[in-house]
PDB file of C-alpha atoms in Angstrom:
ATOM      1  CA  ASP A  30     -11.221 -20.061  12.849  1.00  0.00           C
ATOM      2  CA  VAL A  31      -7.556 -20.518  12.441  1.00  0.00           C
ATOM      3  CA  PRO A  32      -5.404 -20.398  15.623  1.00  0.00           C
ATOM      4  CA  GLY A  33      -3.224 -17.227  15.681  1.00  0.00           C
ATOM      5  CA  THR A  34      -5.425 -15.223  13.310  1.00  0.00           C
ATOM      6  CA  ILE A  35      -7.785 -12.272  14.083  1.00  0.00           C
ATOM      7  CA  THR A  36     -11.041 -11.685  12.235  1.00  0.00           C
ATOM      8  CA  LEU A  37     -11.862  -7.930  12.112  1.00  0.00           C
ATOM      9  CA  LEU A  38     -15.596  -7.753  12.530  1.00  0.00           C
ATOM     10  CA  ALA A  39     -17.468  -5.038  10.723  1.00  0.00           C
ATOM     11  CA  GLY A  40     -18.681  -2.077  12.693  1.00  0.00           C
ATOM     12  CA  PRO A  41     -19.121   1.617  12.401  1.00  0.00           C
ATOM     13  CA  LYS A  42     -15.704   3.170  11.775  1.00  0.00           C
ATOM     14  CA  GLY A  43     -16.137   5.670  14.640  1.00  0.00           C
ATOM     15  CA  SER A  44     -16.970   2.985  17.112  1.00  0.00           C
ATOM     16  CA  THR A  45     -14.768   2.177  20.034  1.00  0.00           C
ATOM     17  CA  PHE A  46     -14.796  -1.532  18.921  1.00  0.00           C
ATOM     18  CA  TYR A  47     -13.577  -0.644  15.365  1.00  0.00           C
ATOM     19  CA  GLN A  48     -10.777   1.612  16.785  1.00  0.00           C
ATOM     20  CA  ASP A  49      -9.717  -1.039  19.353  1.00  0.00           C
ATOM     21  CA  ALA A  50      -9.626  -3.664  16.658  1.00  0.00           C
ATOM     22  CA  LEU A  51      -7.545  -1.524  14.324  1.00  0.00           C
ATOM     23  CA  ARG A  52      -5.023  -0.737  17.101  1.00  0.00           C
ATOM     24  CA  TYR A  53      -4.835  -4.419  17.920  1.00  0.00           C
ATOM     25  CA  ARG A  54      -4.076  -5.244  14.272  1.00  0.00           C
ATOM     26  CA  GLU A  55      -1.456  -2.476  14.259  1.00  0.00           C
ATOM     27  CA  ILE A  56       0.249  -4.079  17.300  1.00  0.00           C
ATOM     28  CA  LEU A  57       0.127  -7.412  15.571  1.00  0.00           C
ATOM     29  CA  ALA A  58       1.767  -5.780  12.499  1.00  0.00           C
ATOM     30  CA  ARG A  59       4.886  -5.229  14.573  1.00  0.00           C
ATOM     31  CA  HIS A  60       4.937  -8.786  15.889  1.00  0.00           C
ATOM     32  CA  GLY A  61       3.063 -10.680  13.074  1.00  0.00           C
ATOM     33  CA  VAL A  62       3.973 -13.373  10.731  1.00  0.00           C
ATOM     34  CA  VAL A  63       6.519 -13.323   7.925  1.00  0.00           C
ATOM     35  CA  VAL A  64       4.820 -12.394   4.703  1.00  0.00           C
ATOM     36  CA  ASP A  65       6.340 -12.685   1.294  1.00  0.00           C
ATOM     37  CA  LEU A  66       5.393  -9.347  -0.284  1.00  0.00           C
ATOM     38  CA  VAL A  67       5.945 -10.925  -3.802  1.00  0.00           C
ATOM     39  CA  THR A  68       3.021 -13.273  -3.279  1.00  0.00           C
ATOM     40  CA  THR A  69       0.939 -10.435  -1.832  1.00  0.00           C
ATOM     41  CA  ALA A  70       1.844  -8.194  -4.803  1.00  0.00           C
ATOM     42  CA  ARG A  71       0.983 -10.790  -7.396  1.00  0.00           C
ATOM     43  CA  GLN A  72      -2.451 -11.321  -5.805  1.00  0.00           C
ATOM     44  CA  VAL A  73      -3.133  -7.603  -5.681  1.00  0.00           C
ATOM     45  CA  MET A  74      -1.982  -6.947  -9.216  1.00  0.00           C
ATOM     46  CA  ALA A  75      -4.206  -9.886 -10.540  1.00  0.00           C
ATOM     47  CA  SER A  76      -7.287  -8.379  -8.757  1.00  0.00           C
ATOM     48  CA  LEU A  77      -6.551  -4.893 -10.198  1.00  0.00           C
ATOM     49  CA  ALA A  78      -5.784  -5.924 -13.726  1.00  0.00           C
ATOM     50  CA  PRO A  79      -9.259  -5.561 -14.973  1.00  0.00           C
ATOM     51  CA  ALA A  80      -9.364  -1.936 -13.864  1.00  0.00           C
ATOM     52  CA  ALA A  81      -6.062  -1.334 -15.657  1.00  0.00           C
ATOM     53  CA  LEU A  82      -7.206  -3.067 -18.814  1.00  0.00           C
ATOM     54  CA  ALA A  83     -10.436  -1.132 -18.890  1.00  0.00           C
ATOM     55  CA  LYS A  84      -8.214   2.034 -19.191  1.00  0.00           C
ATOM     56  CA  GLY A  85      -5.808   0.489 -21.640  1.00  0.00           C
ATOM     57  CA  GLN A  86      -3.010   0.653 -19.042  1.00  0.00           C
ATOM     58  CA  THR A  87       0.009  -1.657 -18.671  1.00  0.00           C
ATOM     59  CA  LEU A  88       0.716  -3.232 -15.409  1.00  0.00           C
ATOM     60  CA  GLY A  89       4.139  -4.545 -14.580  1.00  0.00           C
ATOM     61  CA  LEU A  90       5.495  -6.495 -11.664  1.00  0.00           C
ATOM     62  CA  ASP A  91       9.328  -6.850 -11.203  1.00  0.00           C
ATOM     63  CA  ALA A  92       9.965  -9.123  -8.300  1.00  0.00           C
ATOM     64  CA  PRO A  93      12.936 -11.458  -8.957  1.00  0.00           C
ATOM     65  CA  GLY A  94      12.892 -13.240  -5.569  1.00  0.00           C
ATOM     66  CA  PRO A  95      11.111 -13.594  -2.182  1.00  0.00           C
ATOM     67  CA  CYS A  96      10.731 -10.425  -0.219  1.00  0.00           C
ATOM     68  CA  PRO A  97       9.903 -11.395   3.395  1.00  0.00           C
ATOM     69  CA  VAL A  98       8.637  -8.816   5.881  1.00  0.00           C
ATOM     70  CA  GLN A  99       7.196  -9.215   9.267  1.00  0.00           C
ATOM     71  CA  GLY A 100       3.632  -7.979   9.769  1.00  0.00           C
ATOM     72  CA  ASP A 101      -0.078  -8.384   9.203  1.00  0.00           C
ATOM     73  CA  GLU A 102      -1.010 -10.021   5.868  1.00  0.00           C
ATOM     74  CA  ALA A 103      -4.281  -8.074   5.441  1.00  0.00           C
ATOM     75  CA  LEU A 104      -2.840  -4.718   6.223  1.00  0.00           C
ATOM     76  CA  LEU A 105       0.166  -5.293   3.918  1.00  0.00           C
ATOM     77  CA  ALA A 106      -2.222  -6.278   1.108  1.00  0.00           C
ATOM     78  CA  ALA A 107      -4.309  -3.192   1.831  1.00  0.00           C
ATOM     79  CA  LEU A 108      -1.139  -1.082   1.564  1.00  0.00           C
ATOM     80  CA  VAL A 109      -0.187  -2.511  -1.781  1.00  0.00           C
ATOM     81  CA  ARG A 110      -3.789  -2.375  -3.106  1.00  0.00           C
ATOM     82  CA  ASN A 111      -4.141   1.324  -2.223  1.00  0.00           C
ATOM     83  CA  LEU A 112      -0.801   2.285  -3.918  1.00  0.00           C
ATOM     84  CA  VAL A 113      -1.473   0.373  -7.174  1.00  0.00           C
ATOM     85  CA  ASP A 114      -5.142   1.326  -7.205  1.00  0.00           C
ATOM     86  CA  ASN A 115      -4.250   4.992  -6.838  1.00  0.00           C
ATOM     87  CA  ALA A 116      -1.692   4.696  -9.810  1.00  0.00           C
ATOM     88  CA  ILE A 117      -4.388   3.186 -11.997  1.00  0.00           C
ATOM     89  CA  ARG A 118      -7.097   5.461 -10.938  1.00  0.00           C
ATOM     90  CA  TYR A 119      -5.118   8.740 -11.286  1.00  0.00           C
ATOM     91  CA  SER A 120      -3.099   7.804 -14.424  1.00  0.00           C
ATOM     92  CA  PRO A 121      -4.613   8.437 -17.860  1.00  0.00           C
ATOM     93  CA  ARG A 122      -5.642   5.872 -20.512  1.00  0.00           C
ATOM     94  CA  GLY A 123      -2.641   4.061 -21.836  1.00  0.00           C
ATOM     95  CA  ALA A 124      -0.487   4.696 -18.836  1.00  0.00           C
ATOM     96  CA  GLN A 125       2.186   2.395 -17.324  1.00  0.00           C
ATOM     97  CA  VAL A 126       2.052   1.334 -13.730  1.00  0.00           C
ATOM     98  CA  ARG A 127       4.972  -0.626 -12.354  1.00  0.00           C
ATOM     99  CA  LEU A 128       5.415  -2.297  -8.969  1.00  0.00           C
ATOM    100  CA  ALA A 129       8.907  -3.534  -8.112  1.00  0.00           C
ATOM    101  CA  LEU A 130      10.121  -5.391  -4.984  1.00  0.00           C
ATOM    102  CA  ARG A 131      13.724  -5.823  -3.909  1.00  0.00           C
ATOM    103  CA  SER A 132      15.221  -7.525  -0.894  1.00  0.00           C
ATOM    104  CA  ASP A 133      18.784  -6.649  -0.077  1.00  0.00           C
ATOM    105  CA  GLY A 134      19.325  -8.339   3.232  1.00  0.00           C
ATOM    106  CA  GLY A 135      18.800  -5.276   5.282  1.00  0.00           C
ATOM    107  CA  GLY A 136      15.162  -4.983   4.326  1.00  0.00           C
ATOM    108  CA  VAL A 137      12.669  -4.856   1.475  1.00  0.00           C
ATOM    109  CA  THR A 138      11.832  -1.991  -0.824  1.00  0.00           C
ATOM    110  CA  LEU A 139       8.414  -1.815  -2.564  1.00  0.00           C
ATOM    111  CA  ALA A 140       8.341   0.663  -5.425  1.00  0.00           C
ATOM    112  CA  VAL A 141       5.290   1.826  -7.388  1.00  0.00           C
ATOM    113  CA  ASP A 142       5.851   4.143 -10.345  1.00  0.00           C
ATOM    114  CA  ASP A 143       3.493   5.476 -12.954  1.00  0.00           C
ATOM    115  CA  ASN A 144       3.624   7.837 -15.919  1.00  0.00           C
ATOM    116  CA  GLY A 145       0.550   9.772 -14.878  1.00  0.00           C
ATOM    117  CA  PRO A 146       0.579  13.532 -14.137  1.00  0.00           C
ATOM    118  CA  GLY A 147       2.274  13.285 -10.786  1.00  0.00           C
ATOM    119  CA  LEU A 148       1.761  15.854  -8.112  1.00  0.00           C
ATOM    120  CA  THR A 149       2.930  19.386  -7.439  1.00  0.00           C
ATOM    121  CA  GLU A 150       5.112  20.148  -4.496  1.00  0.00           C
ATOM    122  CA  ALA A 151       2.049  21.643  -2.606  1.00  0.00           C
ATOM    123  CA  GLU A 152       0.081  18.458  -3.355  1.00  0.00           C
ATOM    124  CA  LEU A 153       2.930  16.243  -2.313  1.00  0.00           C
ATOM    125  CA  ALA A 154       3.078  18.193   1.034  1.00  0.00           C
ATOM    126  CA  ARG A 155      -0.565  17.470   1.751  1.00  0.00           C
ATOM    127  CA  LEU A 156      -0.547  13.885   0.654  1.00  0.00           C
ATOM    128  CA  GLY A 157      -1.692  11.572   3.501  1.00  0.00           C
ATOM    129  CA  GLU A 158      -3.991  14.134   5.052  1.00  0.00           C
ATOM    130  CA  ARG A 159      -7.343  12.412   5.699  1.00  0.00           C
ATOM    131  CA  PHE A 160      -9.911  13.348   3.013  1.00  0.00           C
ATOM    132  CA  PHE A 161      -7.399  15.332   0.945  1.00  0.00           C
ATOM    133  CA  ARG A 162      -7.996  14.885  -2.786  1.00  0.00           C
ATOM    134  CA  VAL A 163      -6.257  16.521  -5.671  1.00  0.00           C
ATOM    135  CA  LEU A 164      -8.690  19.034  -7.374  1.00  0.00           C
ATOM    136  CA  GLY A 165      -9.479  18.557 -11.013  1.00  0.00           C
ATOM    137  CA  THR A 166      -9.290  14.826 -11.097  1.00  0.00           C
ATOM    138  CA  GLU A 167     -12.217  12.799 -12.486  1.00  0.00           C
ATOM    139  CA  ALA A 168     -11.271   9.739 -10.359  1.00  0.00           C
ATOM    140  CA  SER A 169     -13.681   8.806  -7.564  1.00  0.00           C
ATOM    141  CA  GLY A 170     -12.472   8.360  -4.166  1.00  0.00           C
ATOM    142  CA  SER A 171     -12.837   9.508  -0.500  1.00  0.00           C
ATOM    143  CA  GLY A 172      -9.331  10.864  -0.032  1.00  0.00           C
ATOM    144  CA  LEU A 173      -8.442   8.261   2.684  1.00  0.00           C
ATOM    145  CA  GLY A 174      -6.185   5.958   0.710  1.00  0.00           C
ATOM    146  CA  TRP A 175      -2.923   7.714   1.346  1.00  0.00           C
ATOM    147  CA  SER A 176      -3.898   8.210   5.057  1.00  0.00           C
ATOM    148  CA  ILE A 177      -4.413   4.502   5.287  1.00  0.00           C
ATOM    149  CA  VAL A 178      -1.199   3.730   3.483  1.00  0.00           C
ATOM    150  CA  ARG A 179       0.733   6.054   5.823  1.00  0.00           C
ATOM    151  CA  ARG A 180      -0.783   4.518   8.965  1.00  0.00           C
ATOM    152  CA  ILE A 181      -0.118   0.865   7.730  1.00  0.00           C
ATOM    153  CA  ALA A 182       3.470   1.775   6.884  1.00  0.00           C
ATOM    154  CA  GLU A 183       3.924   3.386  10.270  1.00  0.00           C
ATOM    155  CA  SER A 184       2.478   0.355  11.990  1.00  0.00           C
ATOM    156  CA  HIS A 185       4.980  -1.833  10.272  1.00  0.00           C
ATOM    157  CA  GLY A 186       7.885   0.462  11.065  1.00  0.00           C
ATOM    158  CA  ALA A 187       8.305   1.134   7.392  1.00  0.00           C
ATOM    159  CA  GLU A 188       9.689   4.394   5.744  1.00  0.00           C
ATOM    160  CA  LEU A 189       7.288   5.900   3.161  1.00  0.00           C
ATOM    161  CA  ARG A 190       8.598   8.300   0.518  1.00  0.00           C
ATOM    162  CA  VAL A 191       6.803   9.937  -2.434  1.00  0.00           C
ATOM    163  CA  MET A 192       8.485  11.742  -5.305  1.00  0.00           C
ATOM    164  CA  ARG A 193       8.424  12.206  -9.054  1.00  0.00           C
ATOM    165  CA  SER A 194       9.354   8.953 -10.920  1.00  0.00           C
ATOM    166  CA  ALA A 195      12.687   9.180 -12.504  1.00  0.00           C
ATOM    167  CA  ALA A 196      11.840   6.131 -14.617  1.00  0.00           C
ATOM    168  CA  LEU A 197       8.303   7.011 -15.875  1.00  0.00           C
ATOM    169  CA  GLY A 198       7.883  10.748 -15.085  1.00  0.00           C
ATOM    170  CA  GLY A 199       4.681  10.399 -12.919  1.00  0.00           C
ATOM    171  CA  LEU A 200       4.543   9.604  -9.314  1.00  0.00           C
ATOM    172  CA  ALA A 201       6.975   7.264  -7.513  1.00  0.00           C
ATOM    173  CA  VAL A 202       6.248   5.714  -4.034  1.00  0.00           C
ATOM    174  CA  ARG A 203       8.807   3.886  -2.032  1.00  0.00           C
ATOM    175  CA  VAL A 204       8.088   1.822   1.090  1.00  0.00           C
ATOM    176  CA  ARG A 205      11.161   0.503   2.925  1.00  0.00           C
ATOM    177  CA  PHE A 206      10.482  -2.312   5.379  1.00  0.00           C
ATOM    178  CA  SER A 207      13.037  -3.724   7.854  1.00  0.00           C
ATOM    179  CA  ALA A 208      14.232  -7.307   7.113  1.00  0.00           C
ATOM    180  CA  ALA A 209      12.005 -10.116   8.677  1.00  0.00           C
ATOM    181  CA  PRO A 210      13.763 -11.954  11.497  1.00  0.00           C
ATOM    182  CA  PRO A 211      14.830 -15.414  10.426  1.00  0.00           C
ATOM    183  CA  GLY A 212      12.728 -18.339  11.423  1.00  0.00           C
ATOM    184  CA  GLY A 213       9.541 -16.295  12.277  1.00  0.00           C
ATOM    185  CA  PRO A 214       6.083 -17.841  11.577  1.00  0.00           C
ATOM    186  CA  THR A 215       5.010 -17.620   8.074  1.00  0.00           C
ATOM    187  CA  GLY A 216       1.562 -16.407   6.832  1.00  0.00           C
ATOM    188  CA  THR A 217      -0.701 -17.844   4.207  1.00  0.00           C
ATOM    189  CA  ALA A 218      -0.435 -15.148   1.476  1.00  0.00           C
TER     190      ALA A 218
END
């Protein structure tokens, strides 16, 4: 074990232990280490590239410089993974999926855009409800991904917005994080 880290042990999701461990990780997200989201995004994109290639999709990462945020590395990776995986999963063959990261001194913006079918206003309003799935899609899933993304964003004090992509025409997701305090402990990602 590495000092200062927490290992989340497996257990039934409804168990008190699991819920307590999840709450503890969320508390740590507010007071965690400084994580460079660019490094996290590169790792996630590399792990999801085979799924995109299998669908003939193009993945793009635009991250010109470091994007430090304070939080829990594993939760931040799960947030990025869910967003990119959903874009790959719900976009058609040959689609484009782009992830962009920008740091502006006041914070970091993570943007995921695709040229898939997007969502209707009614579907956008329900996005993030546990077990909600858009009808008529062939993609597999439990309907928990957006609920997880929302909870991770909230636990990090981040603002989450979903809209139609002006750049690609499909779905656009924006997650805005506050700037990491200077000199905080850094993570391993």
